[in-house]
Amino acid sequence: MTSFPKNFLWGGATAANQVEGGYDEGGKGLSIADITTAGSLDKPRYLTYELNGKRGKVAGMFANALPEGAKGKIFDDTYYPNHIAVDFYHHYKEDIKMFAEMGFKVYRLSIAWSRIFPNGEETEPNQAGLDFYRKVFEELKKYNIEPLVTISHYEDPLYVAQKYHDWQDRKMIDNYVRYATTLFKEYKGLVKYWLTFNEINSAIAFLGMTGDKPSNEMAQRAYRKLHYQFVASARAVKAAHEIDPDYVVGCMICGITPYPGTCDPADVLAARHSMEESIFYCGDVQCKGEYPTYAHRLWDKYDVKLDITDEDLKDLKEGTVDMYTFSYYSSNIITTHKTDEEAKGNFAAGAKNKYLKYSEWGWSMDPTGLQYYLEVMYDRYHLPLMVVENGLGAVDKVEDGKIHDPYRINYLRNHIEAMKKAIADGVDVRAYTTWGCIDLVSAGTGQMSKRYGFIYVDRDDEGNGTLKRIPKDSFYWYKKVIASNGEDLSE
Ligand code: BG6
């Protein structure tokens, strides 16, 4: 069996709003994540706001959920888990030291846009914000850990997010490019790998996966947002290459492998069309530099009309990404038939796959789906691939100061083995960064109890706890995996 390449980048991944805290420190502006409440498996997260002098809340994580005229607002009697999160803002040295102890070669982190441009529209960046990330990158350098930086990970500055209704105005392109260019200039020599938007396809991924037909208006907004983000991403890629030809910039796609529910040809075609809509649409534009032929079918389906200029098309062509990166947690089922049992979880829906086991949060566990996904994407784009999110969200128990998490080890081992099979098949995989290498606030539910980490953080769903860090059993296991370059997967 082929081994992992010699310079394979093993590591972990987080996002600023889910770990940093310090939401109002160092001149940071509010982001959309700062007005998002805690939810659970059965209860959605809400955005809180004020409208005509009255307070209100609406389920969602993006500004598109806010009613017309509403202003996102923080209320003293409401708990916002991202405000402190796991306080990486003040613990980053300790956390990076622990990553180094595991032998991390790479750490995927995101920059909070509102730390750099507090309202998203200033012309000059906030120096304290720039300084914070410089210190983080210098700390990583101390341990030879390569940063892999997501420029935008679900946390647009609140001011522009509501002003432009979640990317419904092309002015957001300039705002984003100014922000990204500032980072490329500022961190030249400290950062090499960049990702333009986290899970860019999430805007439409869930339109096509559940089988529910979204309204034309919802689809119009999602496709418009995406067009502006594609152009913003392409212009950022061009700027990055001009600033430093050694920069490597990737797209980042939410990778969920869709399977036909039956061998009924209608299901097979529906699964393929779902893959086009949910997954390929974004990768095709960002990797190939133009809209795919089937885009017109998707737009017609919802009567979508886009504002696409000649300059946009030119930039899409010239600003293709250097690598394809993606998150992968699970697969799902697409069927035209009535289903007996539904998969129910946060971010999970559709028919249940009887061949798979499900996590406590209802996500299917399917390493073969990762192998399938890697093989399909390499064949399609011939670009280096990185698995930049993968992991199991589970409840952990502290027993005598220790955390035994064989379920997490098992999940990760199975996915590493699947990755190895794809590599044996000739797929060029360069990195594996497990999600939430340190426990963090779940994006989907706002919970702390949905833990992914190798490092336990003492904090609960209501914000109680000392924030003490404790290595779990998986910490020592992953250390061995990295030291053996993926050869020793035993417990
Ligand atoms: C991905 C996101 O969708 O999944 C992360 O990029 C998120 O931000 C991760 O945390 C896991 O989802 P959840 O809902 O378990 O936090």
Short mmCIF file of C-alpha atoms and ligand atoms in Angstrom, two decimals:
data_model
loop_
_atom_site.label_atom_id
_atom_site.label_comp_id
_atom_site.label_asym_id
_atom_site.label_seq_id
_atom_site.Cartn_x
_atom_site.Cartn_y
_atom_site.Cartn_z
CA MET A 1 0.00 0.00 0.00
CA THR A 2 1.32 3.47 -0.93
CA SER A 3 2.35 5.73 1.93
CA PHE A 4 1.64 9.37 2.52
CA PRO A 5 4.00 11.70 0.64
CA LYS A 6 7.11 12.73 2.56
CA ASN A 7 6.08 16.35 3.08
CA PHE A 8 2.46 15.61 3.83
CA LEU A 9 0.95 18.38 5.94
CA TRP A 10 -0.69 16.89 9.03
CA GLY A 11 -2.51 19.25 11.32
CA GLY A 12 -5.78 20.68 12.53
CA ALA A 13 -8.26 23.43 11.70
CA THR A 14 -10.35 26.07 13.44
CA ALA A 15 -12.22 29.27 12.58
CA ALA A 16 -11.71 32.62 14.31
CA ASN A 17 -15.28 33.10 15.55
CA GLN A 18 -15.41 29.55 16.94
CA VAL A 19 -12.22 29.75 19.01
CA GLU A 20 -10.96 33.28 19.53
CA GLY A 21 -13.42 35.09 21.76
CA GLY A 22 -12.22 38.65 22.49
CA TYR A 23 -15.15 39.71 20.32
CA ASP A 24 -14.88 43.37 21.37
CA GLU A 25 -11.14 43.57 22.08
CA GLY A 26 -8.33 45.13 20.07
CA GLY A 27 -10.68 47.41 18.14
CA LYS A 28 -12.62 44.50 16.63
CA GLY A 29 -16.01 45.32 15.12
CA LEU A 30 -19.02 43.07 15.50
CA SER A 31 -19.44 40.20 13.09
CA ILE A 32 -22.56 38.28 12.21
CA ALA A 33 -21.36 35.48 14.54
CA ASP A 34 -21.44 37.93 17.47
CA ILE A 35 -25.22 38.32 17.32
CA THR A 36 -25.82 34.56 17.01
CA THR A 37 -27.25 32.76 20.03
CA ALA A 38 -26.65 29.19 21.19
CA GLY A 39 -28.87 26.41 19.88
CA SER A 40 -28.83 22.62 20.15
CA LEU A 41 -29.69 19.59 18.08
CA ASP A 42 -33.40 20.43 18.31
CA LYS A 43 -33.24 24.19 18.71
CA PRO A 44 -31.89 26.52 16.01
CA ARG A 45 -29.40 29.31 16.56
CA TYR A 46 -30.96 32.77 16.31
CA LEU A 47 -29.74 36.14 15.14
CA THR A 48 -30.90 38.83 17.57
CA TYR A 49 -31.88 42.26 16.33
CA GLU A 50 -33.84 45.43 16.89
CA LEU A 51 -36.52 46.64 14.50
CA ASN A 52 -38.67 49.74 15.02
CA GLY A 53 -37.56 49.94 18.64
CA LYS A 54 -38.59 46.33 19.33
CA ARG A 55 -36.29 43.38 19.93
CA GLY A 56 -36.57 40.30 17.79
CA LYS A 57 -34.80 37.08 16.84
CA VAL A 58 -34.77 34.97 13.72
CA ALA A 59 -33.35 31.49 13.12
CA GLY A 60 -30.21 31.55 10.98
CA MET A 61 -26.48 32.15 10.77
CA PHE A 62 -26.27 34.59 7.88
CA ALA A 63 -27.53 38.15 7.43
CA ASN A 64 -29.98 37.01 4.74
CA ALA A 65 -32.22 35.80 7.58
CA LEU A 66 -32.60 39.30 9.08
CA PRO A 67 -35.91 41.02 8.28
CA GLU A 68 -35.78 44.19 6.14
CA GLY A 69 -34.58 47.14 8.22
CA ALA A 70 -33.53 45.03 11.24
CA LYS A 71 -30.29 45.96 12.99
CA GLY A 72 -28.35 43.10 14.58
CA LYS A 73 -28.03 43.73 18.28
CA ILE A 74 -26.55 42.13 21.39
CA PHE A 75 -28.85 41.89 24.44
CA ASP A 76 -27.47 41.66 27.97
CA ASP A 77 -29.83 38.86 28.99
CA THR A 78 -28.88 36.59 26.08
CA TYR A 79 -25.95 34.16 25.85
CA TYR A 80 -23.74 34.42 22.76
CA PRO A 81 -21.27 31.49 22.76
CA ASN A 82 -18.85 33.05 20.25
CA HIS A 83 -18.12 36.10 22.43
CA ILE A 84 -15.62 34.19 24.52
CA ALA A 85 -15.58 30.87 22.65
CA VAL A 86 -12.47 29.07 23.99
CA ASP A 87 -10.55 32.33 24.33
CA PHE A 88 -7.80 31.50 21.84
CA TYR A 89 -7.32 35.29 21.71
CA HIS A 90 -5.60 35.08 25.09
CA HIS A 91 -4.48 31.42 25.03
CA TYR A 92 -2.95 31.20 21.55
CA LYS A 93 0.61 30.60 22.82
CA GLU A 94 -0.48 27.71 25.03
CA ASP A 95 -2.65 26.25 22.26
CA ILE A 96 0.00 26.47 19.57
CA LYS A 97 2.50 24.86 21.95
CA MET A 98 0.11 21.92 22.30
CA PHE A 99 -0.33 21.71 18.51
CA ALA A 100 3.47 21.61 18.24
CA GLU A 101 3.61 18.85 20.85
CA MET A 102 1.37 16.76 18.61
CA GLY A 103 3.79 17.45 15.78
CA PHE A 104 1.51 19.62 13.63
CA LYS A 105 3.02 20.59 10.31
CA VAL A 106 0.12 22.88 9.46
CA TYR A 107 -2.55 24.81 11.34
CA ARG A 108 -5.60 26.00 9.44
CA LEU A 109 -7.05 29.12 11.03
CA SER A 110 -9.21 31.96 9.81
CA ILE A 111 -8.88 35.68 10.19
CA ALA A 112 -11.82 37.60 11.63
CA TRP A 113 -12.53 40.18 8.94
CA SER A 114 -13.97 42.56 11.57
CA ARG A 115 -10.64 42.57 13.46
CA ILE A 116 -8.95 43.97 10.35
CA PHE A 117 -11.78 46.14 8.99
CA PRO A 118 -14.21 46.58 11.91
CA ASN A 119 -17.20 47.53 9.79
CA GLY A 120 -15.92 46.01 6.54
CA GLU A 121 -15.87 49.26 4.63
CA GLU A 122 -13.04 51.34 6.09
CA THR A 123 -10.19 52.27 3.81
CA GLU A 124 -7.50 51.77 6.47
CA PRO A 125 -7.08 48.54 8.46
CA ASN A 126 -7.13 48.29 12.25
CA GLN A 127 -3.51 47.97 13.36
CA ALA A 128 -4.29 46.03 16.56
CA GLY A 129 -6.06 43.38 14.50
CA LEU A 130 -3.13 43.04 12.11
CA ASP A 131 -0.75 42.81 15.06
CA PHE A 132 -2.70 40.00 16.68
CA TYR A 133 -2.43 37.69 13.68
CA ARG A 134 1.22 38.63 13.14
CA LYS A 135 1.91 37.40 16.67
CA VAL A 136 -0.01 34.19 15.98
CA PHE A 137 1.91 33.56 12.73
CA GLU A 138 5.23 34.28 14.45
CA GLU A 139 4.34 31.83 17.19
CA LEU A 140 3.57 29.18 14.56
CA LYS A 141 6.85 29.88 12.81
CA LYS A 142 8.68 29.21 16.07
CA TYR A 143 7.49 25.60 15.82
CA ASN A 144 7.75 25.30 12.02
CA ILE A 145 3.98 25.05 11.72
CA GLU A 146 2.76 26.28 8.35
CA PRO A 147 -0.35 28.48 8.62
CA LEU A 148 -3.18 27.77 6.19
CA VAL A 149 -5.37 30.84 6.33
CA THR A 150 -9.07 31.08 5.55
CA ILE A 151 -9.80 34.69 4.67
CA SER A 152 -13.54 34.46 5.29
CA HIS A 153 -15.08 31.80 7.48
CA TYR A 154 -18.76 32.53 8.22
CA GLU A 155 -18.13 35.86 9.92
CA ASP A 156 -18.72 38.87 7.70
CA PRO A 157 -18.57 42.17 9.57
CA LEU A 158 -22.08 42.84 10.80
CA TYR A 159 -22.21 46.37 9.37
CA VAL A 160 -21.64 45.37 5.73
CA ALA A 161 -23.47 42.07 6.13
CA GLN A 162 -26.71 43.89 6.92
CA LYS A 163 -26.08 46.91 4.69
CA TYR A 164 -25.64 44.68 1.65
CA HIS A 165 -28.04 41.95 2.78
CA ASP A 166 -25.49 39.17 2.81
CA TRP A 167 -23.68 39.83 -0.48
CA GLN A 168 -26.65 41.08 -2.46
CA ASP A 169 -24.61 44.03 -3.77
CA ARG A 170 -21.47 43.95 -5.87
CA LYS A 171 -19.91 46.57 -3.57
CA MET A 172 -19.03 43.58 -1.37
CA ILE A 173 -16.52 42.49 -4.02
CA ASP A 174 -14.39 45.61 -3.49
CA ASN A 175 -14.74 45.35 0.28
CA TYR A 176 -13.52 41.77 0.20
CA VAL A 177 -10.67 42.40 -2.24
CA ARG A 178 -9.42 45.34 -0.16
CA TYR A 179 -9.44 43.12 2.92
CA ALA A 180 -7.74 40.16 1.21
CA THR A 181 -5.11 42.37 -0.44
CA THR A 182 -4.28 43.92 2.92
CA LEU A 183 -3.62 40.43 4.31
CA PHE A 184 -1.52 39.35 1.31
CA LYS A 185 0.72 42.41 1.70
CA GLU A 186 0.88 42.34 5.48
CA TYR A 187 1.77 38.68 5.94
CA LYS A 188 4.10 38.16 2.99
CA GLY A 189 6.85 35.83 4.21
CA LEU A 190 4.77 34.52 7.10
CA VAL A 191 1.95 32.78 5.25
CA LYS A 192 2.03 30.74 2.05
CA TYR A 193 -1.37 29.00 1.84
CA TRP A 194 -4.67 30.90 1.60
CA LEU A 195 -8.31 29.90 1.17
CA THR A 196 -10.67 32.57 -0.13
CA PHE A 197 -14.08 31.51 1.30
CA ASN A 198 -14.91 28.71 3.70
CA GLU A 199 -17.46 26.27 2.20
CA ILE A 200 -18.38 28.75 -0.49
CA ASN A 201 -21.02 26.33 -1.79
CA SER A 202 -22.93 26.36 1.50
CA ALA A 203 -25.15 29.11 0.04
CA ILE A 204 -26.62 26.62 -2.43
CA ALA A 205 -25.51 23.23 -1.11
CA PHE A 206 -28.53 22.91 1.08
CA LEU A 207 -30.92 24.06 -1.63
CA GLY A 208 -30.35 20.89 -3.62
CA MET A 209 -29.63 18.27 -1.00
CA THR A 210 -32.73 17.95 1.06
CA GLY A 211 -35.14 17.36 -1.76
CA ASP A 212 -37.23 20.38 -0.71
CA LYS A 213 -37.63 22.85 -3.51
CA PRO A 214 -36.53 26.26 -2.32
CA SER A 215 -38.42 29.37 -3.41
CA ASN A 216 -37.14 31.17 -6.49
CA GLU A 217 -36.36 34.18 -4.34
CA MET A 218 -34.16 32.15 -1.98
CA ALA A 219 -32.34 30.64 -4.93
CA GLN A 220 -31.93 34.03 -6.62
CA ARG A 221 -30.28 35.44 -3.50
CA ALA A 222 -28.02 32.41 -3.09
CA TYR A 223 -26.83 32.41 -6.71
CA ARG A 224 -26.33 36.19 -6.68
CA LYS A 225 -24.25 35.97 -3.50
CA LEU A 226 -22.18 33.24 -5.10
CA HIS A 227 -21.54 35.17 -8.28
CA TYR A 228 -20.18 38.12 -6.30
CA GLN A 229 -18.11 35.78 -4.14
CA PHE A 230 -16.70 34.00 -7.22
CA VAL A 231 -15.58 37.33 -8.66
CA ALA A 232 -14.22 38.47 -5.28
CA SER A 233 -12.31 35.19 -4.95
CA ALA A 234 -10.89 35.39 -8.50
CA ARG A 235 -9.73 38.99 -8.00
CA ALA A 236 -8.16 38.02 -4.69
CA VAL A 237 -6.32 35.12 -6.35
CA LYS A 238 -4.96 37.49 -9.00
CA ALA A 239 -3.90 40.00 -6.36
CA ALA A 240 -2.24 37.27 -4.28
CA HIS A 241 -0.16 36.07 -7.23
CA GLU A 242 0.88 39.61 -8.08
CA ILE A 243 1.95 40.31 -4.50
CA ASP A 244 3.82 37.03 -4.11
CA PRO A 245 4.08 34.49 -6.95
CA ASP A 246 4.75 31.80 -4.32
CA TYR A 247 1.34 32.22 -2.72
CA VAL A 248 -0.85 29.15 -3.10
CA VAL A 249 -4.54 29.98 -3.02
CA GLY A 250 -7.35 27.47 -2.81
CA CYS A 251 -11.09 27.26 -2.97
CA MET A 252 -12.82 25.58 -0.04
CA ILE A 253 -15.89 23.48 -0.69
CA CYS A 254 -18.30 21.82 1.72
CA GLY A 255 -17.87 18.25 0.51
CA ILE A 256 -20.76 15.92 1.10
CA THR A 257 -20.87 12.87 -1.14
CA PRO A 258 -24.38 12.33 -2.56
CA TYR A 259 -25.48 8.77 -3.37
CA PRO A 260 -28.57 7.69 -5.33
CA GLY A 261 -31.07 6.18 -2.91
CA THR A 262 -31.97 3.35 -5.31
CA CYS A 263 -30.85 2.08 -8.72
CA ASP A 264 -33.91 3.71 -10.29
CA PRO A 265 -32.32 5.74 -13.13
CA ALA A 266 -34.30 8.74 -11.89
CA ASP A 267 -32.45 8.53 -8.57
CA VAL A 268 -29.07 8.12 -10.25
CA LEU A 269 -29.68 11.20 -12.35
CA ALA A 270 -31.05 13.14 -9.39
CA ALA A 271 -27.91 12.31 -7.37
CA ARG A 272 -25.73 13.48 -10.24
CA HIS A 273 -27.71 16.70 -10.60
CA SER A 274 -27.50 17.24 -6.87
CA MET A 275 -23.71 16.86 -7.08
CA GLU A 276 -23.63 19.45 -9.86
CA GLU A 277 -25.72 21.91 -7.94
CA SER A 278 -24.31 21.40 -4.46
CA ILE A 279 -20.67 20.60 -5.14
CA PHE A 280 -19.43 20.94 -8.74
CA TYR A 281 -21.01 24.33 -9.49
CA CYS A 282 -18.58 26.20 -7.21
CA GLY A 283 -15.52 24.02 -7.81
CA ASP A 284 -16.01 24.28 -11.58
CA VAL A 285 -16.12 28.08 -11.57
CA GLN A 286 -13.20 28.46 -9.17
CA CYS A 287 -10.98 25.75 -10.70
CA LYS A 288 -11.90 25.99 -14.38
CA GLY A 289 -12.58 29.72 -14.54
CA GLU A 290 -15.99 29.67 -16.18
CA TYR A 291 -19.56 28.71 -15.50
CA PRO A 292 -20.25 25.08 -16.44
CA THR A 293 -22.71 24.16 -19.19
CA TYR A 294 -25.30 22.91 -16.69
CA ALA A 295 -25.34 26.30 -14.92
CA HIS A 296 -28.13 27.42 -17.26
CA ARG A 297 -30.26 24.46 -16.24
CA LEU A 298 -29.82 25.41 -12.58
CA TRP A 299 -30.56 29.09 -13.17
CA ASP A 300 -33.63 28.27 -15.28
CA LYS A 301 -34.91 25.91 -12.58
CA TYR A 302 -35.32 28.90 -10.26
CA ASP A 303 -35.61 31.65 -12.87
CA VAL A 304 -32.34 33.11 -11.60
CA LYS A 305 -31.06 36.25 -13.37
CA LEU A 306 -27.49 37.28 -12.66
CA ASP A 307 -25.62 40.52 -13.14
CA ILE A 308 -22.53 39.16 -14.91
CA THR A 309 -20.22 41.67 -16.62
CA ASP A 310 -17.51 41.01 -19.24
CA GLU A 311 -14.95 42.05 -16.67
CA ASP A 312 -16.33 39.47 -14.23
CA LEU A 313 -15.94 36.74 -16.85
CA LYS A 314 -12.38 37.83 -17.62
CA ASP A 315 -11.45 37.81 -13.92
CA LEU A 316 -13.03 34.41 -13.34
CA LYS A 317 -10.85 33.07 -16.14
CA GLU A 318 -7.68 34.72 -14.87
CA GLY A 319 -8.25 34.09 -11.16
CA THR A 320 -8.54 30.32 -10.98
CA VAL A 321 -7.34 28.69 -7.78
CA ASP A 322 -4.10 26.73 -7.33
CA MET A 323 -5.60 23.95 -5.26
CA TYR A 324 -8.92 22.38 -4.35
CA THR A 325 -9.63 22.08 -0.64
CA PHE A 326 -12.75 20.82 1.08
CA SER A 327 -14.41 19.74 4.29
CA TYR A 328 -15.71 16.21 4.54
CA TYR A 329 -17.78 14.73 7.33
CA SER A 330 -20.44 12.58 5.74
CA SER A 331 -22.39 11.44 2.71
CA ASN A 332 -26.10 11.73 2.01
CA ILE A 333 -28.83 10.13 -0.06
CA ILE A 334 -30.77 11.59 -2.94
CA THR A 335 -33.95 9.84 -3.97
CA THR A 336 -37.13 10.54 -5.84
CA HIS A 337 -38.91 7.88 -3.75
CA LYS A 338 -40.68 8.15 -0.46
CA THR A 339 -38.24 7.38 2.35
CA ASP A 340 -38.93 5.29 5.44
CA GLU A 341 -36.49 6.96 7.73
CA GLU A 342 -35.03 10.45 7.59
CA ALA A 343 -31.53 11.43 8.72
CA LYS A 344 -32.10 14.23 11.16
CA GLY A 345 -29.29 16.35 12.47
CA ASN A 346 -27.82 19.79 12.30
CA PHE A 347 -26.83 20.35 8.65
CA ALA A 348 -28.03 16.81 7.85
CA ALA A 349 -31.22 15.78 6.15
CA GLY A 350 -32.70 13.41 3.57
CA ALA A 351 -33.08 9.66 3.62
CA LYS A 352 -31.14 7.56 6.09
CA ASN A 353 -28.46 5.25 4.70
CA LYS A 354 -29.00 1.79 6.21
CA TYR A 355 -25.38 0.82 5.50
CA LEU A 356 -23.95 3.56 7.67
CA LYS A 357 -23.79 4.50 11.33
CA TYR A 358 -24.73 7.99 12.48
CA SER A 359 -23.12 10.35 14.98
CA GLU A 360 -24.95 11.68 18.04
CA TRP A 361 -25.75 14.75 15.96
CA GLY A 362 -27.19 12.71 13.11
CA TRP A 363 -24.29 12.89 10.65
CA SER A 364 -23.52 9.72 8.70
CA MET A 365 -20.02 8.30 9.18
CA ASP A 366 -18.69 7.21 5.83
CA PRO A 367 -14.95 7.01 5.13
CA THR A 368 -15.58 5.41 1.74
CA GLY A 369 -17.42 8.59 0.79
CA LEU A 370 -14.15 10.47 1.38
CA GLN A 371 -12.22 8.15 -0.92
CA TYR A 372 -14.95 8.54 -3.55
CA TYR A 373 -14.91 12.32 -3.21
CA LEU A 374 -11.10 12.56 -3.48
CA GLU A 375 -11.02 10.37 -6.57
CA VAL A 376 -13.80 12.28 -8.31
CA MET A 377 -12.31 15.71 -7.59
CA TYR A 378 -8.79 14.83 -8.64
CA ASP A 379 -10.05 13.30 -11.84
CA ARG A 380 -12.15 16.41 -12.52
CA TYR A 381 -9.64 19.18 -11.73
CA HIS A 382 -6.14 17.65 -11.69
CA LEU A 383 -5.25 20.07 -8.93
CA PRO A 384 -3.58 19.30 -5.59
CA LEU A 385 -6.19 18.50 -2.95
CA MET A 386 -6.31 19.23 0.76
CA VAL A 387 -8.78 17.75 3.22
CA VAL A 388 -9.09 20.81 5.45
CA GLU A 389 -11.92 19.62 7.71
CA ASN A 390 -12.86 16.16 8.92
CA GLY A 391 -13.79 14.90 12.34
CA LEU A 392 -16.38 13.63 14.74
CA GLY A 393 -18.46 15.91 16.93
CA ALA A 394 -19.17 13.92 20.11
CA VAL A 395 -19.85 14.30 23.81
CA ASP A 396 -16.71 13.72 25.88
CA LYS A 397 -16.55 12.83 29.55
CA VAL A 398 -13.73 13.81 31.88
CA GLU A 399 -12.88 10.88 34.15
CA ASP A 400 -10.16 11.37 36.75
CA GLY A 401 -8.81 14.25 34.71
CA LYS A 402 -8.60 12.12 31.55
CA ILE A 403 -10.70 11.95 28.39
CA HIS A 404 -10.97 8.57 26.71
CA ASP A 405 -12.26 9.11 23.17
CA PRO A 406 -11.84 5.86 21.21
CA TYR A 407 -14.86 6.82 19.05
CA ARG A 408 -12.97 9.85 17.73
CA ILE A 409 -9.79 7.86 17.13
CA ASN A 410 -11.82 5.27 15.27
CA TYR A 411 -13.54 7.83 13.06
CA LEU A 412 -10.28 9.59 12.19
CA ARG A 413 -8.40 6.33 11.61
CA ASN A 414 -11.02 5.15 9.15
CA HIS A 415 -10.86 8.41 7.23
CA ILE A 416 -7.06 8.44 7.15
CA GLU A 417 -7.16 4.91 5.74
CA ALA A 418 -9.64 6.05 3.08
CA MET A 419 -7.35 8.94 2.18
CA LYS A 420 -4.47 6.50 1.89
CA LYS A 421 -6.45 4.40 -0.59
CA ALA A 422 -7.11 7.47 -2.74
CA ILE A 423 -3.39 8.33 -2.64
CA ALA A 424 -2.60 4.76 -3.73
CA ASP A 425 -4.94 5.41 -6.64
CA GLY A 426 -2.76 8.35 -7.70
CA VAL A 427 -4.72 11.19 -6.13
CA ASP A 428 -2.49 14.12 -5.15
CA VAL A 429 -3.51 14.84 -1.54
CA ARG A 430 -1.23 17.33 0.21
CA ALA A 431 -2.76 17.97 3.62
CA TYR A 432 -5.15 16.75 6.28
CA THR A 433 -6.34 19.19 8.91
CA THR A 434 -8.87 17.67 11.27
CA TRP A 435 -11.70 19.96 12.29
CA GLY A 436 -11.68 21.58 15.71
CA CYS A 437 -8.27 20.23 16.75
CA ILE A 438 -9.02 22.06 19.98
CA ASP A 439 -12.64 21.97 21.25
CA LEU A 440 -14.59 24.94 19.93
CA VAL A 441 -18.09 26.36 19.55
CA SER A 442 -20.10 24.36 17.02
CA ALA A 443 -21.05 26.47 14.02
CA GLY A 444 -24.33 24.68 13.45
CA THR A 445 -25.60 24.47 17.01
CA GLY A 446 -23.50 26.93 19.03
CA GLN A 447 -22.78 24.16 21.53
CA MET A 448 -19.50 23.38 23.26
CA SER A 449 -20.69 19.86 24.02
CA LYS A 450 -20.35 18.92 20.33
CA ARG A 451 -16.62 18.41 20.69
CA TYR A 452 -14.15 17.64 17.91
CA GLY A 453 -10.81 18.29 19.60
CA PHE A 454 -7.68 16.43 20.53
CA ILE A 455 -7.54 19.06 23.26
CA TYR A 456 -10.43 19.31 25.70
CA VAL A 457 -11.47 22.78 26.86
CA ASP A 458 -13.30 23.11 30.15
CA ARG A 459 -16.31 25.13 29.07
CA ASP A 460 -19.95 24.12 28.81
CA ASP A 461 -22.99 25.06 26.72
CA GLU A 462 -23.92 27.89 29.10
CA GLY A 463 -20.45 29.41 29.21
CA ASN A 464 -19.34 27.96 32.58
CA GLY A 465 -15.87 26.49 33.07
CA THR A 466 -12.25 27.35 33.69
CA LEU A 467 -11.14 27.18 30.02
CA LYS A 468 -8.43 24.75 31.16
CA ARG A 469 -6.93 22.69 28.32
CA ILE A 470 -6.52 18.89 28.75
CA PRO A 471 -5.07 16.53 26.11
CA LYS A 472 -7.46 13.67 25.28
CA ASP A 473 -6.38 10.12 24.40
CA SER A 474 -6.72 11.11 20.74
CA PHE A 475 -4.03 13.77 21.32
CA TYR A 476 -1.41 11.09 21.97
CA TRP A 477 -2.77 8.92 19.18
CA TYR A 478 -2.57 11.72 16.59
CA LYS A 479 0.95 12.53 17.75
CA LYS A 480 1.92 8.95 16.85
CA VAL A 481 0.10 9.15 13.53
CA ILE A 482 2.01 12.29 12.58
CA ALA A 483 5.36 10.97 13.82
CA SER A 484 4.93 7.87 11.65
CA ASN A 485 3.61 9.91 8.69
CA GLY A 486 0.32 8.04 8.79
CA GLU A 487 1.84 4.52 9.05
CA ASP A 488 1.00 3.83 12.69
CA LEU A 489 -2.76 4.19 13.16
CA SER A 490 -2.97 1.83 16.12
CA GLU A 491 -4.33 2.98 19.46
C1 BG6 B 1 -18.16 23.10 8.65
C2 BG6 B 1 -17.73 24.48 9.02
O1 BG6 B 1 -19.37 23.17 8.00
O2 BG6 B 1 -18.47 22.20 9.65
C3 BG6 B 1 -17.24 24.65 10.45
O3 BG6 B 1 -16.75 24.98 8.14
C4 BG6 B 1 -18.12 23.82 11.37
O4 BG6 B 1 -17.25 26.02 10.77
C5 BG6 B 1 -17.96 22.36 10.95
O5 BG6 B 1 -17.84 24.00 12.72
C6 BG6 B 1 -18.70 21.39 11.85
O6 BG6 B 1 -20.04 21.76 11.97
P1 BG6 B 1 -20.69 21.92 13.40
O7 BG6 B 1 -22.09 22.33 13.17
O8 BG6 B 1 -20.58 20.60 14.05
O9 BG6 B 1 -19.89 22.96 14.09
#
